[in-house]
mmCIF file of C-alpha atoms in Angstrom:
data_model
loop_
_atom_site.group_PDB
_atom_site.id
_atom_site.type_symbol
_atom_site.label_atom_id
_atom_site.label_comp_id
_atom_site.label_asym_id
_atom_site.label_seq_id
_atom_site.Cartn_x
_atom_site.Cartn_y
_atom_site.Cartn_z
ATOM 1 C CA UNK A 1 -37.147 -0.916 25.842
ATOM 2 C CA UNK A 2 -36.126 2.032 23.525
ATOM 3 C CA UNK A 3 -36.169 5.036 25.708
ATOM 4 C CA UNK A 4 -37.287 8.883 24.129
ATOM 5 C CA UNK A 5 -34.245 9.658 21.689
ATOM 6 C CA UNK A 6 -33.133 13.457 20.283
ATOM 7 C CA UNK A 7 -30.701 14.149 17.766
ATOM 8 C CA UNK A 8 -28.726 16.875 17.829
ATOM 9 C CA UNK A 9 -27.716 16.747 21.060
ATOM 10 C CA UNK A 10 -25.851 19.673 20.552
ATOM 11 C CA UNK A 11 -26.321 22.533 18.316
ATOM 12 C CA UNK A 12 -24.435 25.443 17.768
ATOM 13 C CA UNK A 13 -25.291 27.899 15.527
ATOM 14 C CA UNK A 14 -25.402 31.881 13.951
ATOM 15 C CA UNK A 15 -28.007 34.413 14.311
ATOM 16 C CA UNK A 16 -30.349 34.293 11.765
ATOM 17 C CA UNK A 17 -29.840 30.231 10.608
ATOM 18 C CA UNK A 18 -32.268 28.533 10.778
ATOM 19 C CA UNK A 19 -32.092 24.758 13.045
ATOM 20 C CA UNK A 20 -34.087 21.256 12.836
ATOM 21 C CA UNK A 21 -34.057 19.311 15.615
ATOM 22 C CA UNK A 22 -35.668 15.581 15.560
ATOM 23 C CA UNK A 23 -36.998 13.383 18.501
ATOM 24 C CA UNK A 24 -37.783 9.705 18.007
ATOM 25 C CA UNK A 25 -40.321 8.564 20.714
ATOM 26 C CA UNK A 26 -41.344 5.371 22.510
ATOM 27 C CA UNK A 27 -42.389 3.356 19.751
ATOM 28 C CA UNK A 28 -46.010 2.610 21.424
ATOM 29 C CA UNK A 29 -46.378 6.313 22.308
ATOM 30 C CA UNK A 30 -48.740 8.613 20.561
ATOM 31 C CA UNK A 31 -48.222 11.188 22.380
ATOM 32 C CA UNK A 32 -45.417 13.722 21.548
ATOM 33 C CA UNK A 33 -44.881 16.680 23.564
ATOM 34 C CA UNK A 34 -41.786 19.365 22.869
ATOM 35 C CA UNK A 35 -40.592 21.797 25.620
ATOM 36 C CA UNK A 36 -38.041 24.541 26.469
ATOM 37 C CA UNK A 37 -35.627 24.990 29.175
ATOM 38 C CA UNK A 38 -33.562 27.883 29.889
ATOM 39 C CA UNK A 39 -31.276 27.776 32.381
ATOM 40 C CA UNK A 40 -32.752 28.260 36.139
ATOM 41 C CA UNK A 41 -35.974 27.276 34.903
ATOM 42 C CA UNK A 42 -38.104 24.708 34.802
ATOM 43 C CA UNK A 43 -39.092 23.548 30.867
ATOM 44 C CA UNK A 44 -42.088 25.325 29.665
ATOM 45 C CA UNK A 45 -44.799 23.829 27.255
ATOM 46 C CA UNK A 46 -43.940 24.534 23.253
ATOM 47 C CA UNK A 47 -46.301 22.340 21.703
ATOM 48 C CA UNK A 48 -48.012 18.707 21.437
ATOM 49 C CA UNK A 49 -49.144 15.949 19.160
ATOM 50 C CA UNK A 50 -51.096 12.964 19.338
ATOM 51 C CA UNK A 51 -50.242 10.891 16.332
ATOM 52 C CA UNK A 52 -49.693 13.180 13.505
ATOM 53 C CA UNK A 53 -52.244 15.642 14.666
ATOM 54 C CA UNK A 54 -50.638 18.774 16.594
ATOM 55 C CA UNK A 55 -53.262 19.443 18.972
ATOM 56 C CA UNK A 56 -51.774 22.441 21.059
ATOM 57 C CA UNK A 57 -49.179 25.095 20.390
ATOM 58 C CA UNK A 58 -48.293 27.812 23.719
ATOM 59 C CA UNK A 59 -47.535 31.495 22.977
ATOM 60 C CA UNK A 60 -44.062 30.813 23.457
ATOM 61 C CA UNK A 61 -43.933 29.299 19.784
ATOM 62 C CA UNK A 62 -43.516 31.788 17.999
ATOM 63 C CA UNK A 63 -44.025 32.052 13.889
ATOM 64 C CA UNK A 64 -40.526 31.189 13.747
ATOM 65 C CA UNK A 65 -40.967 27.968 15.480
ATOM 66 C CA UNK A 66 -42.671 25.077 13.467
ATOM 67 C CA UNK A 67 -43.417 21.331 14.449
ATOM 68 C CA UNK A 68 -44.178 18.537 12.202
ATOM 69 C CA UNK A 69 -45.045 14.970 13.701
ATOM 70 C CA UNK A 70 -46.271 13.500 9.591
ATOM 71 C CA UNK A 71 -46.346 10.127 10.409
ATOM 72 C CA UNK A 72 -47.362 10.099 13.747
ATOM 73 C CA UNK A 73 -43.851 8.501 15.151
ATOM 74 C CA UNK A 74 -40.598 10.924 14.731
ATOM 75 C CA UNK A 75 -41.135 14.145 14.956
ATOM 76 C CA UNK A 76 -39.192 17.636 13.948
ATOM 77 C CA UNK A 77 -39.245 20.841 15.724
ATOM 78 C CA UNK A 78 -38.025 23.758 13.242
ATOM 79 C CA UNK A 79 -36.713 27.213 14.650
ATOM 80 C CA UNK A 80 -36.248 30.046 11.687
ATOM 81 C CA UNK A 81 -33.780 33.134 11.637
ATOM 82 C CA UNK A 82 -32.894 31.796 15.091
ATOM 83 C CA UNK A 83 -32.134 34.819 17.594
ATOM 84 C CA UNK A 84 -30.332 34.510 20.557
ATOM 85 C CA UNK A 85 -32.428 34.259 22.768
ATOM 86 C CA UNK A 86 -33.415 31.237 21.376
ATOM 87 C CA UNK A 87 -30.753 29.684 22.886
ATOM 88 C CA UNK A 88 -32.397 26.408 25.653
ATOM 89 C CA UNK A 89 -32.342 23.505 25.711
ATOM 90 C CA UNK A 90 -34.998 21.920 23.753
ATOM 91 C CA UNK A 91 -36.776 18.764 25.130
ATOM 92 C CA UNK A 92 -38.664 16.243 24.147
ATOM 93 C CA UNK A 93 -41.235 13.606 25.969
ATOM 94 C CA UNK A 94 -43.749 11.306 24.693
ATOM 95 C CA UNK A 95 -46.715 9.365 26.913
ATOM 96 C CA UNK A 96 -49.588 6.887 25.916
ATOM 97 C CA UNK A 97 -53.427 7.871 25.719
ATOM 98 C CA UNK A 98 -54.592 6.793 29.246
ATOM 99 C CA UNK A 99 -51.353 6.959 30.703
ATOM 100 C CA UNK A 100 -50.234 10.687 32.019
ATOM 101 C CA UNK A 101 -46.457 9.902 32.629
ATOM 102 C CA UNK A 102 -44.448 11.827 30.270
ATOM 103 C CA UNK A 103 -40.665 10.445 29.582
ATOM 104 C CA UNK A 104 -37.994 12.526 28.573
ATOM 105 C CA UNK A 105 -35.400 12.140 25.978
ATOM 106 C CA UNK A 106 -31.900 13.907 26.810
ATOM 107 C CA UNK A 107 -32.307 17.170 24.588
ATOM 108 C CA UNK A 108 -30.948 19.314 22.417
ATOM 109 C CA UNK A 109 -28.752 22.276 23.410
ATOM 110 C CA UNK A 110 -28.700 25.199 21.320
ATOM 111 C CA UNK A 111 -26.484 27.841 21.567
ATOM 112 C CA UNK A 112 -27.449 30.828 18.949
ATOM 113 C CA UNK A 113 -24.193 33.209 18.734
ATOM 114 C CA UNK B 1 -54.769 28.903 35.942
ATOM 115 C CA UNK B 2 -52.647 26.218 36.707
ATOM 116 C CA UNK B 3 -48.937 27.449 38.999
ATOM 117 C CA UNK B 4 -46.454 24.979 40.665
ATOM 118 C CA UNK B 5 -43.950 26.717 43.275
ATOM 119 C CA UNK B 6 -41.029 25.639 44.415
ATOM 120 C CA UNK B 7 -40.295 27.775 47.096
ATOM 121 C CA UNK B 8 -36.968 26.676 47.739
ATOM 122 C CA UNK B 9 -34.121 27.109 45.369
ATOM 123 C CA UNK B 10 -31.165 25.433 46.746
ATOM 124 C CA UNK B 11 -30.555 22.783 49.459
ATOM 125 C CA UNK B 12 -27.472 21.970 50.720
ATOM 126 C CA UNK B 13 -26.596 18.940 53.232
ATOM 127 C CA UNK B 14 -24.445 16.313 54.380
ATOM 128 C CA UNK B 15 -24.554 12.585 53.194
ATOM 129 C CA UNK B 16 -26.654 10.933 55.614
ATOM 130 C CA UNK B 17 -28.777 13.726 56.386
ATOM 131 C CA UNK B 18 -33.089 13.194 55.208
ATOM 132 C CA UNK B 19 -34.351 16.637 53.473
ATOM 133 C CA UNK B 20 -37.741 17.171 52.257
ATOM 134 C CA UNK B 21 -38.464 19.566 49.019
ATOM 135 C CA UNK B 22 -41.625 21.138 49.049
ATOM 136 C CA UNK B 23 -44.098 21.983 46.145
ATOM 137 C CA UNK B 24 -47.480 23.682 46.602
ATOM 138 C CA UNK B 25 -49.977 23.783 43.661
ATOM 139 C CA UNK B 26 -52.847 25.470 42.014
ATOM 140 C CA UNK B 27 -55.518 24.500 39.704
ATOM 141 C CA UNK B 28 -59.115 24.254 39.434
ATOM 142 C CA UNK B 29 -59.729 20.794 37.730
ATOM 143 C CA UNK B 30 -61.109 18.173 39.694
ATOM 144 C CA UNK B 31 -58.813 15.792 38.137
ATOM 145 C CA UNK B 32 -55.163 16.424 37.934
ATOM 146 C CA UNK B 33 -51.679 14.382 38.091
ATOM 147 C CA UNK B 34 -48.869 15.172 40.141
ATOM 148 C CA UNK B 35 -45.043 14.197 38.999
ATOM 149 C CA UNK B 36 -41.745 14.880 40.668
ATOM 150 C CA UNK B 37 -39.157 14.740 37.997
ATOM 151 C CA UNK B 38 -34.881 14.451 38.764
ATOM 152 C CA UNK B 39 -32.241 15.919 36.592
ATOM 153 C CA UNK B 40 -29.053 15.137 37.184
ATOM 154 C CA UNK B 41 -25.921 17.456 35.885
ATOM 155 C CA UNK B 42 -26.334 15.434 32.555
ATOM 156 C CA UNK B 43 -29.286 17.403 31.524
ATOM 157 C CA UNK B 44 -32.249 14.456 31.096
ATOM 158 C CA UNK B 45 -35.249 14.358 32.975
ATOM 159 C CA UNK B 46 -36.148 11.455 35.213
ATOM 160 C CA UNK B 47 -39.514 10.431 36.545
ATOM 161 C CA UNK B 48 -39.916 9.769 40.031
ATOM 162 C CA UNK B 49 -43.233 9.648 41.359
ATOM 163 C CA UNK B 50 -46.590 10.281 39.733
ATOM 164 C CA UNK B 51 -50.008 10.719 41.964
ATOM 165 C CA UNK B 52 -53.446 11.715 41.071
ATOM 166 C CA UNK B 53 -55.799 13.802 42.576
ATOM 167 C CA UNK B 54 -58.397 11.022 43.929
ATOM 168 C CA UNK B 55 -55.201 9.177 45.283
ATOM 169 C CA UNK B 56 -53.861 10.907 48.702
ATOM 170 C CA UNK B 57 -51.902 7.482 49.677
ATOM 171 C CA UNK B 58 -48.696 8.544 50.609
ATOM 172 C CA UNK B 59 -45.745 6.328 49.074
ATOM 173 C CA UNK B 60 -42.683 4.984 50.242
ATOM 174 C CA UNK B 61 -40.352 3.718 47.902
ATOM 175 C CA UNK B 62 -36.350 2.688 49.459
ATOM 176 C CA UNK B 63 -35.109 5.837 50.411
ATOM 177 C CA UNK B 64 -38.003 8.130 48.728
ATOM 178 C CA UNK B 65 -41.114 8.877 49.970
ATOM 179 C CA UNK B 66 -43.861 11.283 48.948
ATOM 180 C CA UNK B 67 -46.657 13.265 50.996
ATOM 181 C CA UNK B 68 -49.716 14.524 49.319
ATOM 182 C CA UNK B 69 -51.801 16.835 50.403
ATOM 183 C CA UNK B 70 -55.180 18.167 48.543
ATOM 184 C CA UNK B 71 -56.394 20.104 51.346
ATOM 185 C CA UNK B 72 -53.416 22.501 51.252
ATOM 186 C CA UNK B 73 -52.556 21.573 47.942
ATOM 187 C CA UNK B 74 -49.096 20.042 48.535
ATOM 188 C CA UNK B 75 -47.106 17.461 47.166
ATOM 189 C CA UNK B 76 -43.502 17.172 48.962
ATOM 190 C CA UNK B 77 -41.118 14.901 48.193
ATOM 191 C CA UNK B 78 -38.296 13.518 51.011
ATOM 192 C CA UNK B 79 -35.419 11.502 50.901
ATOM 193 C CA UNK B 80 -33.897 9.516 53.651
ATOM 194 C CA UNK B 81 -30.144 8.933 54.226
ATOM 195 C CA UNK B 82 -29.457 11.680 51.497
ATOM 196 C CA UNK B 83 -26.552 10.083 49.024
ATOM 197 C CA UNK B 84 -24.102 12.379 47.262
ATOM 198 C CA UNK B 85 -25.848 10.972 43.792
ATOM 199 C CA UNK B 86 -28.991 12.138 45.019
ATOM 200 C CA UNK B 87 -27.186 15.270 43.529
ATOM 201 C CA UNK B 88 -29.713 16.887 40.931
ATOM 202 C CA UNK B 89 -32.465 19.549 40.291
ATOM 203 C CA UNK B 90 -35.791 18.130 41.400
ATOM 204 C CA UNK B 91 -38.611 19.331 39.661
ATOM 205 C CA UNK B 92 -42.315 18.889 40.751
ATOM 206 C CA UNK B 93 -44.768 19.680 38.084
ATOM 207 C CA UNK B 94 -48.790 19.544 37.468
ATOM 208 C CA UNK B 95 -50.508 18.151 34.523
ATOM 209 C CA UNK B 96 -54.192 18.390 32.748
ATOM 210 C CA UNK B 97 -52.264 17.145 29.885
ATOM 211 C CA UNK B 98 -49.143 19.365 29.016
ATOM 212 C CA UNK B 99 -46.917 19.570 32.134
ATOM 213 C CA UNK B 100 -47.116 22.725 33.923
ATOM 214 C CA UNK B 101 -43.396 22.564 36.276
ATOM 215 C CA UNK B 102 -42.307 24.273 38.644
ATOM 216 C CA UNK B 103 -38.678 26.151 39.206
ATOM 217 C CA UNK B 104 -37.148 23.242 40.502
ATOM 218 C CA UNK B 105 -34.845 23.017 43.833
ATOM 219 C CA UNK B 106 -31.358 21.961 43.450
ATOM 220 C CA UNK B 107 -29.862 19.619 46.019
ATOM 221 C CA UNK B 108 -26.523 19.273 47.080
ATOM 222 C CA UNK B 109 -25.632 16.617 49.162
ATOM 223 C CA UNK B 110 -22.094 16.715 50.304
ATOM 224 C CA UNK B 111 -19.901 13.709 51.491
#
């Protein structure tokens, strides 16, 4: 069984590039979730899709921040003009209608210099 | 709104030892999940435990075991016979849907 899969897993980058990051989720899953960790803190909510439709987006994302899911499998999270303190790590987890548990994939660390 | 504390921030102890990490809760739907999640130094989340709201059946699992609470809205999470792999950030977090977490606790457990 496939686990939750995110590529970069590193990402290191200027101010003002912009970043794609893409997360591959259980293959049965329809549910696709993106968060944000920064260091000391727990992740906090970006955004979430269930098949291709993106359902809910938090005030954290800002207008820079943009999340496609267009088939309803894979799915790309897109940060523009990247600042730094966009710098997290950026994590993905998918679930199943009807079933609550959310599984993680390892992340991708960004670094914005 | 929903809030998950974590009151404490770091415990240390020695191999062998049991230690209990505490997480209280708020929210005000009737139907809820509860997760404890482990991340170890290599950054990726693990689930643990998951319980629902209608399901206050505490859970023993080897050397884990889990005590909810609705009435004082708890959910704390022990381990027995602490192992220095047990080594990790432990993060218990709420969910309507998205997962609300709280700021995790990070365990040492020394040899």
């Amino acid at each position: 069984d496939t686990g939750v899969s995110q590529n970069p897993r590193h990402k290191i980058t200027k101010r003002g590039q912009n970043v794609t990051f893409r997360c591959d989720p259980i293959s049965e899953h329809n549910r696709l979730y993106w968060y944000r960790q920064t260091l000391g803190q727990g992740p906090e909510f970006l955004t979430y899709f269930q098949n291709e439709a993106q359902l809910e987006k938090s005030r954290l994302l800002s207008d820079r921040f943009s999340a496609e899911r267009p088939k309803g499998s894979f799915s790309t999270l897109e940060i523009q003009r990247t600042e730094q303190g966009d710098s997290a790590m950026y994590l993905c987890a998918s679930s199943s209608t009807g079933r609550e548990t959310q599984y993680f994939g390892p992340g991708t660390r960004l670094l914005v210099l | 709104a929903q809030k998950v504390t974590q009151a404490q921030t770091e415990i240390s102890v020695v191999e062998k030892e049991d230690v209990t990490l505490d997480c209280v809760y708020e929210t005000r739907d009737t139907t809820y999940y509860l997760f404890w999640y482990k991340q170890p130094p290599s950054g990726e989340l693990v689930f643990l435990i998951r319980r629902n709201s209608f399901d206050e059946q505490n859970e023993i699992s080897g050397r884990y075991s889990w005590n909810f609470q609705k009435s004082t809205s708890s959910f704390n999470f022990t381990i027995t016979a602490s192992q220095v792999v047990d080594s990790a950030v432990y993060f218990c977090a709420l969910s309507g849907g998205k997962l609300i977490f709280g700021q995790g606790t990070t365990l040492q457990v020394k040899p």
